[in-house]
């Protein structure tokens, strides 16, 4: 068995026996056809040139930045969609009232797709993103000074012209700021406990139970309790500014200096906001809260999200797909229900609340949940606190690995060969390759015979060159007994590749050269696994790593051409529609049975009605049940296909009316 760096798990012989026997099915293709061949999938009128593509390539141009501090600049590029669904949430507010609200739930696929750290005034970045996105959200980080903009995508291109930012104040302070529902704005000295009311929230705000602070720009943010406006308070100028209407009310708010975003929370939802205009960006769900009322959110210095609610303090562990699992740290030992929390510069967690109309403050150990009173019996209530740490305006110019990227920016601060990553489809998102394996017979078009999740990552150095590529795969489903292999052909120069590791080969079907690439191919071909059954039983996550003879430009990395080969027959390849086979494919299958390929015309892997045998969904695909055609589970699939992709390009999402769960395996 050939085995290259794959994480394995042990299964007993008995477990293997039951897995294989329970999942195995008869692969006589006549039994795998739909019960009713005229169920609608074959009656779709699909344009002959439609490629069933769910992704688009976008060229992003960054133009004309000038660092305010003569330093490199970091850009984070996020997917952005204004499409929302509405969700009803119920929680207890800090006045003890049960509140039910309808909030907009923003696209859970709003994720980071690229980070760029550069001193170049102009540069280009190539992204592969879902085709239904027509905007990007870009955050510029100029040594802790943030600006952001929503950029439209037009004809596969987007352009961003960053604004210039004024330098932050060099007058550091060390103080806690707070607000309450009576519209007081106050400070607390964390050493002496002295409280000073320094002003009031803007007239008409209705007070506030939320505040958060940008320690670099020295701006405090709060959301009006009745107005729902986002207000910004300039600490140095002592002036208020209205940034926009959030349309949100709730108890929790945090600013995260690592990405320049506000994190608002109500019930079990966390919504990121653009502090420049109060616009919602994305929505996260927190699972496992025992009571979702009251409280606050805060990030510790390591970037871990903590949430306090009426049922205690929770650590929120990200699990992908914009979800967190809440782990309760402390519950019954708090002397009161928390209304606020914030971390100080010593990583201590401060928690505030109101008892009989008076403010109280404790300091808690977020690991053990142990606490002690710090200050008590303030004359006014404390609904939220936020900390302005000492010297946060002074970003340290430390470059541990000497690569020219200061640690404040560097995603690999201890590795001089690595600086930042780009992702497809995103940092947390998964795409899916889904195959029918009865080619050249039509089969049932449930696209569940082999379902493989993927995430592709390029690792760049400080010179904006790729030093390593990582492909992560999870075999999500095997719909039959065929022992299918899976690989990807690259349209690039093989001489650029030094080595490939992480694949899983269990037999002698595939021959490799010294680099770990498949031998006797005209283009580089990486076989990820040769037998899906064995690979799934032996690996939780297959990570293929491509290293290079020397760092390469992004343009040098070619287009990916994924495929399967069926049941141990290496030449029986199935690719996406209109994608050419590799050099080792058996071309005699073309034009046989139900295949309607015409290689001379560039037509591959389609039947007579233009249906494919494979599809690439740049999303975590919920696959159909056995013998349930894809269009039965996805109500908009037919509209999308017949329109040549013009209508419902997001057909695979969980939008209202998009899915029929009776035909889908929703418990995945």
XYZ file of C-alpha atoms in Angstrom:
668
model
C 0.000 0.000 0.000
C 1.333 3.436 -0.905
C 0.694 5.846 1.903
C 1.827 9.462 2.102
C 1.140 11.461 5.225
C -2.566 10.661 5.656
C -4.166 10.806 9.109
C -5.601 7.354 9.926
C -8.073 5.830 12.332
C -8.203 2.186 13.448
C -11.283 0.107 12.677
C -11.751 -3.457 13.792
C -12.371 -6.236 11.326
C -15.951 -6.592 12.545
C -16.616 -2.870 11.989
C -15.207 -3.082 8.481
C -17.358 -6.086 7.701
C -20.581 -4.345 8.718
C -19.671 -1.105 6.962
C -18.939 -2.856 3.686
C -21.900 -5.192 3.748
C -24.449 -2.598 4.845
C -23.432 -0.022 2.213
C -22.851 -2.318 -0.736
C -25.510 -2.250 -3.456
C -26.103 -4.006 -6.761
C -24.390 -2.025 -9.505
C -26.355 -3.412 -12.429
C -26.936 -0.125 -14.256
C -30.497 -1.102 -15.135
C -31.321 -1.150 -11.419
C -29.695 2.248 -10.905
C -31.893 4.062 -13.412
C -34.746 6.216 -12.097
C -38.011 4.417 -11.442
C -39.576 6.747 -14.000
C -37.124 7.770 -16.760
C -39.491 10.652 -17.598
C -39.381 12.126 -14.111
C -38.340 15.453 -15.604
C -34.545 15.433 -15.519
C -34.346 14.157 -19.115
C -36.970 16.590 -20.315
C -34.963 19.685 -19.374
C -34.020 21.805 -22.370
C -30.404 22.623 -21.564
C -28.170 24.739 -23.868
C -25.552 22.555 -25.502
C -22.718 24.840 -24.418
C -23.755 25.064 -20.762
C -20.877 23.904 -18.551
C -22.761 23.565 -15.209
C -20.165 25.818 -13.594
C -21.002 27.185 -10.142
C -17.790 29.191 -9.721
C -16.331 32.280 -11.342
C -12.791 33.569 -11.668
C -12.424 37.174 -10.524
C -9.451 39.462 -11.058
C -9.184 41.950 -8.201
C -7.076 45.061 -8.797
C -5.806 47.051 -5.792
C -4.728 50.525 -6.880
C -2.753 53.351 -5.369
C -2.436 52.738 -1.649
C -0.042 54.790 0.461
C 0.684 53.608 3.972
C 0.256 56.308 6.582
C 3.192 54.779 8.474
C 5.571 53.901 5.612
C 4.923 50.206 6.150
C 3.414 47.240 4.352
C -0.369 47.011 4.259
C -2.581 43.989 4.905
C -5.784 43.369 2.948
C -8.467 40.848 3.911
C -10.894 39.990 1.097
C -14.268 38.510 2.005
C -17.155 37.226 -0.049
C -20.100 39.580 0.288
C -23.773 39.022 -0.400
C -26.772 41.157 0.489
C -29.137 38.182 0.095
C -30.728 37.376 3.455
C -33.275 35.081 5.001
C -35.275 36.046 8.062
C -35.196 34.189 11.337
C -37.214 34.654 14.535
C -35.239 34.739 17.784
C -36.515 34.939 21.363
C -34.413 35.994 24.346
C -34.611 37.770 27.700
C -33.336 41.348 27.649
C -31.495 43.020 30.497
C -34.721 44.486 31.827
C -36.002 40.950 32.400
C -38.491 41.082 29.507
C -38.940 38.260 27.009
C -38.367 39.692 23.536
C -39.099 38.101 20.169
C -37.537 39.704 17.110
C -37.172 38.888 13.451
C -33.584 39.375 12.327
C -31.973 39.099 8.933
C -29.734 36.061 8.671
C -26.924 36.911 6.289
C -25.340 34.488 3.884
C -23.369 31.940 5.912
C -20.822 31.816 3.113
C -19.511 35.341 3.760
C -15.998 34.105 4.523
C -12.423 35.162 4.095
C -11.119 34.076 0.684
C -7.769 35.839 0.630
C -5.245 37.752 2.664
C -2.583 39.879 0.992
C 0.355 41.552 2.760
C 2.235 43.840 0.423
C 4.257 47.007 -0.043
C 3.244 47.219 -3.702
C 1.141 50.258 -4.625
C -0.661 48.293 -7.334
C -1.209 44.571 -7.685
C -3.632 41.970 -9.004
C -5.189 39.024 -7.210
C -7.033 36.131 -8.869
C -9.905 34.571 -6.922
C -12.241 31.643 -7.549
C -15.582 32.292 -5.840
C -19.243 31.230 -6.150
C -20.762 32.641 -9.316
C -23.742 34.222 -7.572
C -21.557 36.696 -5.670
C -21.337 40.093 -7.331
C -19.494 41.938 -4.563
C -16.395 41.644 -2.395
C -15.878 43.147 1.040
C -12.312 44.436 1.459
C -10.699 45.512 4.724
C -7.452 47.481 4.578
C -5.264 47.227 7.690
C -2.599 49.946 7.757
C -0.727 49.041 10.950
C -3.944 48.891 12.952
C -5.794 51.684 11.156
C -8.732 50.110 9.336
C -10.784 51.141 6.355
C -13.212 49.024 4.375
C -15.289 49.070 1.233
C -17.800 46.932 -0.641
C -16.515 46.494 -4.194
C -18.716 45.393 -7.126
C -17.697 42.564 -9.473
C -18.354 43.328 -13.140
C -17.380 41.092 -16.054
C -15.057 39.053 -13.862
C -13.162 42.075 -12.525
C -13.214 44.187 -9.364
C -11.205 47.277 -8.462
C -10.441 48.802 -5.073
C -9.013 52.275 -4.476
C -8.113 52.427 -0.764
C -8.675 55.705 1.079
C -5.831 57.340 2.968
C -6.082 57.182 6.756
C -4.905 59.742 9.282
C -2.413 58.533 11.867
C -3.755 57.572 15.259
C -3.105 59.575 18.399
C 0.193 58.910 20.115
C -1.329 59.619 23.547
C -2.048 56.199 25.041
C -4.457 55.730 27.916
C -5.417 52.841 30.158
C -9.083 53.015 31.089
C -12.422 51.165 30.992
C -15.337 52.791 29.177
C -18.975 51.934 29.794
C -22.577 52.769 28.914
C -26.013 52.059 30.330
C -29.654 52.171 29.334
C -29.993 55.598 31.043
C -27.702 57.037 28.313
C -24.692 57.561 30.606
C -21.188 57.411 29.114
C -18.610 56.799 31.842
C -15.085 55.642 32.587
C -13.683 53.409 35.328
C -10.084 53.498 36.511
C -9.126 49.783 36.652
C -6.654 50.437 39.495
C -8.629 52.685 41.823
C -12.156 51.852 40.685
C -13.033 55.536 40.330
C -16.046 56.056 38.044
C -16.452 59.321 36.113
C -19.521 60.144 34.034
C -17.938 61.914 31.050
C -21.071 62.558 29.021
C -24.310 61.261 27.601
C -25.204 59.173 24.590
C -26.736 61.110 21.675
C -30.238 62.477 22.116
C -32.862 60.060 20.846
C -30.630 57.007 21.243
C -32.735 55.601 24.049
C -29.603 54.778 26.004
C -27.645 51.644 25.193
C -26.732 48.234 26.547
C -23.802 47.785 24.130
C -20.396 49.333 23.576
C -17.120 48.356 21.925
C -13.866 50.180 21.352
C -11.359 50.449 18.507
C -8.132 50.914 20.519
C -6.025 52.100 17.580
C -8.319 54.763 16.139
C -9.610 55.462 19.671
C -13.265 55.307 18.710
C -16.014 53.916 20.946
C -19.060 52.351 19.277
C -22.532 51.883 20.728
C -25.974 50.950 19.369
C -28.962 52.991 20.508
C -31.429 50.986 22.543
C -34.483 52.456 20.817
C -33.017 54.160 17.737
C -30.926 51.101 16.704
C -28.400 53.533 15.191
C -24.686 52.816 15.394
C -22.968 55.759 17.099
C -19.215 56.424 17.082
C -17.561 58.470 19.850
C -14.155 60.016 19.087
C -12.330 59.782 22.412
C -9.805 62.498 21.552
C -12.345 64.939 20.117
C -15.160 64.109 22.552
C -17.674 64.098 19.684
C -20.387 61.721 18.430
C -21.094 60.630 14.865
C -23.968 58.564 13.474
C -22.590 55.746 11.282
C -25.887 54.167 10.169
C -28.990 52.244 11.185
C -28.245 48.672 12.194
C -31.895 47.668 12.531
C -30.715 45.549 15.462
C -31.255 45.505 19.190
C -29.638 43.231 21.725
C -27.207 43.040 24.605
C -23.767 42.327 23.138
C -21.125 44.152 21.097
C -17.376 43.763 20.521
C -14.770 45.297 18.224
C -12.043 43.004 16.940
C -8.874 44.857 16.016
C -7.549 41.880 14.032
C -10.174 42.369 11.312
C -11.610 45.832 11.988
C -15.185 44.549 12.392
C -17.854 44.936 15.038
C -19.404 41.741 16.429
C -23.009 42.273 17.537
C -24.871 39.481 19.305
C -28.440 38.754 20.293
C -29.964 35.435 21.368
C -27.690 32.733 19.859
C -26.649 34.845 16.858
C -23.474 36.826 16.221
C -23.603 39.332 13.357
C -20.558 41.155 12.014
C -21.028 44.835 11.196
C -19.040 47.302 9.124
C -18.193 50.059 11.632
C -18.038 52.630 8.841
C -21.719 52.366 7.877
C -23.413 49.871 10.266
C -24.033 47.441 7.413
C -24.372 43.761 8.324
C -21.766 41.478 6.788
C -22.349 37.918 8.006
C -24.242 35.868 10.569
C -22.909 33.185 12.924
C -24.874 30.723 15.064
C -23.749 29.679 18.555
C -24.891 26.179 19.488
C -25.324 24.939 23.050
C -26.283 28.033 25.055
C -28.434 27.099 28.050
C -29.970 30.592 28.190
C -29.405 33.074 25.383
C -30.465 36.257 27.187
C -28.374 39.105 28.663
C -24.578 39.162 28.544
C -21.821 40.243 26.201
C -19.162 38.954 23.792
C -15.389 39.468 23.861
C -12.299 38.125 22.111
C -9.302 37.201 24.216
C -5.782 38.119 23.015
C -5.532 34.757 21.204
C -8.654 35.476 19.151
C -10.936 33.082 21.058
C -14.541 34.246 21.270
C -16.138 34.252 24.721
C -19.820 34.879 25.398
C -21.554 35.661 28.670
C -25.290 35.053 28.953
C -27.740 34.680 31.811
C -26.642 31.038 32.102
C -22.944 31.775 32.539
C -19.660 32.225 30.701
C -18.988 30.255 27.508
C -15.995 29.695 25.277
C -17.156 29.574 21.653
C -15.236 27.082 19.485
C -15.559 27.578 15.713
C -16.747 24.470 13.834
C -16.943 25.948 10.321
C -19.859 27.056 8.177
C -20.249 30.152 10.414
C -21.099 28.139 13.521
C -19.674 27.958 17.030
C -20.092 25.304 19.709
C -20.505 26.891 23.152
C -18.530 25.302 25.997
C -19.780 26.484 29.396
C -16.954 27.515 31.722
C -18.879 28.972 34.641
C -22.585 28.930 35.459
C -23.970 28.930 38.988
C -21.088 30.539 40.871
C -21.555 34.096 39.573
C -23.138 36.422 42.134
C -25.350 38.008 39.476
C -26.404 37.765 35.847
C -23.711 39.338 33.627
C -24.543 42.343 31.444
C -21.038 42.972 30.095
C -17.487 41.677 29.856
C -14.150 42.840 28.487
C -10.501 41.721 28.559
C -7.832 44.054 29.918
C -4.196 44.322 28.822
C -3.219 41.659 31.372
C -5.712 39.212 29.826
C -7.983 39.408 32.868
C -11.697 39.155 32.162
C -13.854 41.894 33.675
C -17.585 41.213 34.059
C -20.134 43.856 34.981
C -23.804 43.847 35.913
C -26.571 45.675 37.765
C -27.868 44.772 41.211
C -30.693 46.836 42.729
C -29.900 49.626 40.272
C -26.199 49.708 41.218
C -23.266 48.692 39.050
C -21.039 45.797 40.078
C -17.727 44.550 38.624
C -15.917 41.235 39.125
C -12.749 39.831 37.573
C -12.884 36.211 36.403
C -10.410 33.526 35.364
C -11.766 32.413 31.982
C -10.109 28.983 32.313
C -11.472 27.872 35.684
C -14.387 30.264 36.101
C -13.031 31.485 39.437
C -13.879 35.110 40.277
C -13.576 37.890 42.799
C -15.362 41.190 43.379
C -13.283 44.103 42.132
C -15.638 47.081 42.570
C -19.205 47.322 43.919
C -22.153 49.634 44.492
C -21.631 52.180 41.751
C -24.405 54.817 41.780
C -25.454 53.964 38.212
C -26.076 50.728 36.348
C -23.483 49.046 34.111
C -24.963 47.603 30.924
C -21.719 47.253 28.977
C -17.989 47.752 29.439
C -15.092 47.946 27.009
C -11.372 48.321 27.654
C -8.876 50.772 26.112
C -5.547 49.036 26.764
C -2.277 50.818 27.312
C -0.193 51.577 24.199
C -2.524 49.909 21.687
C -1.887 52.876 19.384
C 1.720 51.806 19.096
C 1.877 48.647 16.954
C 5.178 46.953 17.640
C 7.530 46.728 14.650
C 8.690 43.217 15.562
C 9.628 40.830 12.731
C 10.554 37.561 14.425
C 11.283 35.568 11.240
C 13.012 38.436 9.369
C 10.917 38.155 6.215
C 10.029 41.850 6.069
C 6.492 41.303 7.426
C 5.999 42.451 11.022
C 4.425 39.935 13.383
C 1.288 42.112 13.670
C 0.504 41.150 10.051
C 2.336 37.870 9.530
C 0.153 34.734 9.552
C 3.400 32.735 9.934
C 5.444 34.960 12.283
C 7.997 32.215 12.993
C 8.484 31.082 9.377
C 10.428 33.346 7.032
C 9.277 31.384 3.962
C 5.550 31.923 4.613
C 3.455 35.046 5.137
C -0.221 34.616 4.191
C -2.804 32.317 2.568
C -5.512 32.404 -0.075
C -8.427 29.953 -0.101
C -10.936 28.298 -2.409
C -13.780 28.469 -1.655
C -12.936 30.225 1.666
C -11.068 29.851 4.928
C -13.906 27.858 6.543
C -16.013 26.881 3.552
C -16.033 23.617 1.644
C -16.697 23.023 -2.037
C -17.954 19.693 -3.381
C -17.212 17.445 -6.344
C -20.180 15.129 -7.001
C -20.051 12.249 -9.511
C -22.262 9.717 -11.250
C -20.217 6.548 -11.782
C -22.252 4.549 -14.346
C -20.777 6.432 -17.300
C -21.200 5.934 -20.216
C -24.695 4.846 -19.013
C -26.947 7.634 -17.744
C -27.675 6.320 -14.264
C -30.112 8.086 -11.947
C -28.569 11.577 -11.679
C -28.641 11.626 -7.886
C -24.981 12.759 -7.945
C -24.199 10.790 -4.798
C -22.080 7.930 -6.155
C -18.956 9.755 -4.997
C -19.208 13.043 -3.119
C -15.929 14.725 -2.122
C -15.600 17.966 -0.153
C -12.596 20.152 -0.949
C -10.752 23.252 0.237
C -7.706 24.553 -1.665
C -5.089 26.784 -0.024
C -2.103 28.614 -1.523
C 0.617 29.664 0.929
C 2.447 32.829 -0.171
C 5.757 34.309 0.947
C 6.505 37.969 1.573
C 7.288 38.426 -2.147
C 3.733 37.364 -3.081
C 4.909 34.044 -4.562
C 3.381 30.633 -3.840
C 5.688 28.436 -1.759
C 3.252 25.609 -1.039
C -0.238 24.459 -1.974
C -2.494 22.441 0.326
C -5.566 20.515 -0.837
C -7.916 19.229 1.857
C -10.475 16.558 1.003
C -13.195 14.742 2.929
C -15.052 11.839 1.307
C -18.613 12.809 2.148
C -20.501 9.919 0.555
C -20.026 6.733 -1.463
C -23.335 5.778 -3.047
C -22.431 2.320 -4.249
C -19.939 -0.533 -4.230
C -17.698 0.638 -7.091
C -14.140 1.219 -5.898
C -13.626 4.579 -7.564
C -10.408 6.554 -7.641
C -10.132 10.346 -7.677
C -7.516 12.709 -9.056
C -6.874 16.186 -10.392
C -4.953 17.183 -13.512
C -3.137 20.535 -13.489
C -2.563 22.683 -16.555
C 0.955 23.746 -15.565
C 4.613 22.944 -16.118
C 5.540 19.755 -14.242
C 9.081 21.072 -13.799
C 7.775 23.638 -11.302
C 6.668 20.869 -8.926
C 9.223 19.386 -6.567
C 7.120 16.909 -4.625
C 3.557 15.822 -3.829
C 2.609 14.160 -0.534
C -0.524 13.230 1.364
C -2.259 11.014 -1.251
C -3.695 7.617 -0.369
C -2.982 4.721 -2.723
C -3.921 1.208 -1.649
C -3.196 -0.889 -4.748
C -1.215 -1.112 -7.984
C -3.674 0.666 -10.304
C -1.685 3.908 -10.283
C 1.992 4.328 -11.111
C 3.844 7.354 -9.756
C 7.056 9.081 -10.720
C 9.645 10.283 -8.235
C 7.719 13.489 -7.545
C 4.544 11.728 -6.455
C 2.779 12.610 -9.735
C 1.142 9.994 -11.921
C 3.595 8.592 -14.461
C 3.130 8.703 -18.265
C 0.983 11.849 -18.259
C 1.400 14.867 -20.552
C 0.339 17.203 -17.740
C 0.840 16.895 -13.970
C -1.798 14.554 -12.496
C -2.203 14.058 -8.758
C -4.129 10.947 -7.738
C -5.668 11.736 -4.360
C -6.886 8.178 -3.775
C -7.325 5.060 -5.906
C -10.154 3.442 -3.900
C -12.742 5.649 -2.199
C -13.889 2.846 0.097
C -10.451 2.179 1.549
C -9.549 5.862 1.681
C -12.697 6.705 3.638
C -12.103 3.892 6.112
C -8.505 4.944 6.740
C -8.563 8.744 6.690
C -10.617 11.486 8.287
C -9.113 14.285 6.227
C -6.812 13.768 3.272
C -4.403 16.684 2.912
C -2.368 16.722 -0.285
C 0.629 19.050 -0.132
C 2.370 20.340 -3.274
C 5.858 21.776 -2.855
C 7.764 23.592 -5.591
C 11.334 23.647 -6.854
C 11.255 27.394 -6.144
C 8.417 29.826 -5.323
C 6.046 30.319 -8.256
C 3.773 33.131 -9.375
C 0.035 32.715 -8.999
C -0.313 32.821 -12.787
C 1.954 29.756 -13.092
C -0.472 27.544 -11.220
C -2.786 26.117 -13.848
C -6.457 25.268 -14.011
C -7.613 22.231 -12.032
C -9.337 19.360 -13.870
C -10.858 16.934 -11.295
C -12.015 13.441 -12.309
C -12.750 9.928 -11.099
C -11.793 6.594 -12.615
C -14.374 3.886 -12.163
C -14.087 0.657 -10.170
C -10.368 0.090 -10.578
C -10.330 0.667 -14.350
C -7.763 3.454 -14.690
C -8.749 4.441 -18.239
C -12.475 4.837 -17.454
C -12.365 8.488 -16.460
C -15.279 10.826 -15.693
C -14.620 14.575 -15.755
C -16.746 17.695 -15.495
C -18.689 18.539 -18.645
C -16.549 19.650 -21.600
C -13.280 18.972 -19.737
C -10.734 16.910 -21.635
C -9.603 13.539 -20.276
C -6.018 12.870 -19.190
C -3.451 11.074 -21.325
C -4.330 7.728 -19.710
C -8.057 7.803 -20.496
C -9.618 5.097 -22.674
C -11.117 7.131 -25.523
C -13.191 4.246 -26.905
C -15.908 4.979 -24.335
C -16.736 8.302 -25.982
C -19.913 8.064 -28.036
C -20.889 4.693 -26.571
C -24.093 3.868 -24.690
C -25.588 7.181 -23.455
C -22.462 9.292 -23.829
C -22.765 12.019 -26.461
C -19.184 13.289 -26.443
C -17.581 14.673 -29.583
C -13.873 15.283 -28.907
C -13.365 16.924 -32.307
C -15.856 19.622 -31.284
C -14.549 19.930 -27.713
C -17.671 18.228 -26.315
C -17.041 15.807 -23.444
C -19.015 13.943 -20.790
C -22.563 14.947 -21.723
C -25.570 12.902 -22.772
C -27.883 13.757 -25.653
C -29.868 16.215 -23.485
C -26.638 17.909 -22.301
C -26.683 16.495 -18.771
C -23.253 15.875 -17.183
C -21.902 12.982 -15.122
C -20.019 15.247 -12.710
C -20.604 18.631 -11.134
C -18.446 21.014 -9.112
C -20.508 22.877 -6.490
C -18.508 25.597 -4.743
C -20.490 24.978 -1.566
C -20.947 22.229 1.004
C -23.389 20.154 -1.074
C -26.327 18.381 0.567
C -26.523 15.413 -1.784
C -29.756 13.687 -2.927
C -31.030 10.390 -1.567
C -30.436 7.233 -3.561
C -32.334 7.195 -6.882
C -33.601 10.760 -6.318
C -32.661 12.906 -9.278
C -30.911 16.133 -8.310
C -33.734 18.315 -9.638
C -36.208 16.686 -7.230
C -34.222 17.808 -4.194
C -33.223 21.161 -5.678
C -36.276 22.957 -7.004
C -34.270 25.569 -8.899
C -31.765 23.220 -10.531
C -33.885 22.872 -13.674
C -34.378 26.642 -13.968
C -30.638 27.162 -13.578
C -29.716 24.522 -16.174
C -32.317 25.556 -18.763
C -31.287 29.211 -18.470
C -27.654 28.337 -19.080
C -26.778 29.526 -15.577
C -28.457 32.940 -15.849
C -31.246 32.169 -13.373
C -30.833 30.941 -9.796
C -27.019 30.665 -9.813
C -27.300 29.921 -6.084
C -29.718 27.001 -6.652
C -27.871 24.754 -4.161
C -28.300 27.062 -1.144
C -30.786 26.651 1.675
C -33.032 29.536 0.620
C -36.801 29.566 0.947
C -38.321 27.371 -1.751
C -34.964 26.141 -3.055
C -34.902 22.650 -1.532
C -37.209 19.680 -1.114
C -35.690 17.879 1.858
C -37.778 14.765 1.220
C -35.301 13.928 -1.551
C -32.106 15.044 0.233
C -29.851 13.493 2.862
C -30.079 16.472 5.194
C -28.540 14.769 8.250
C -24.916 14.909 7.136
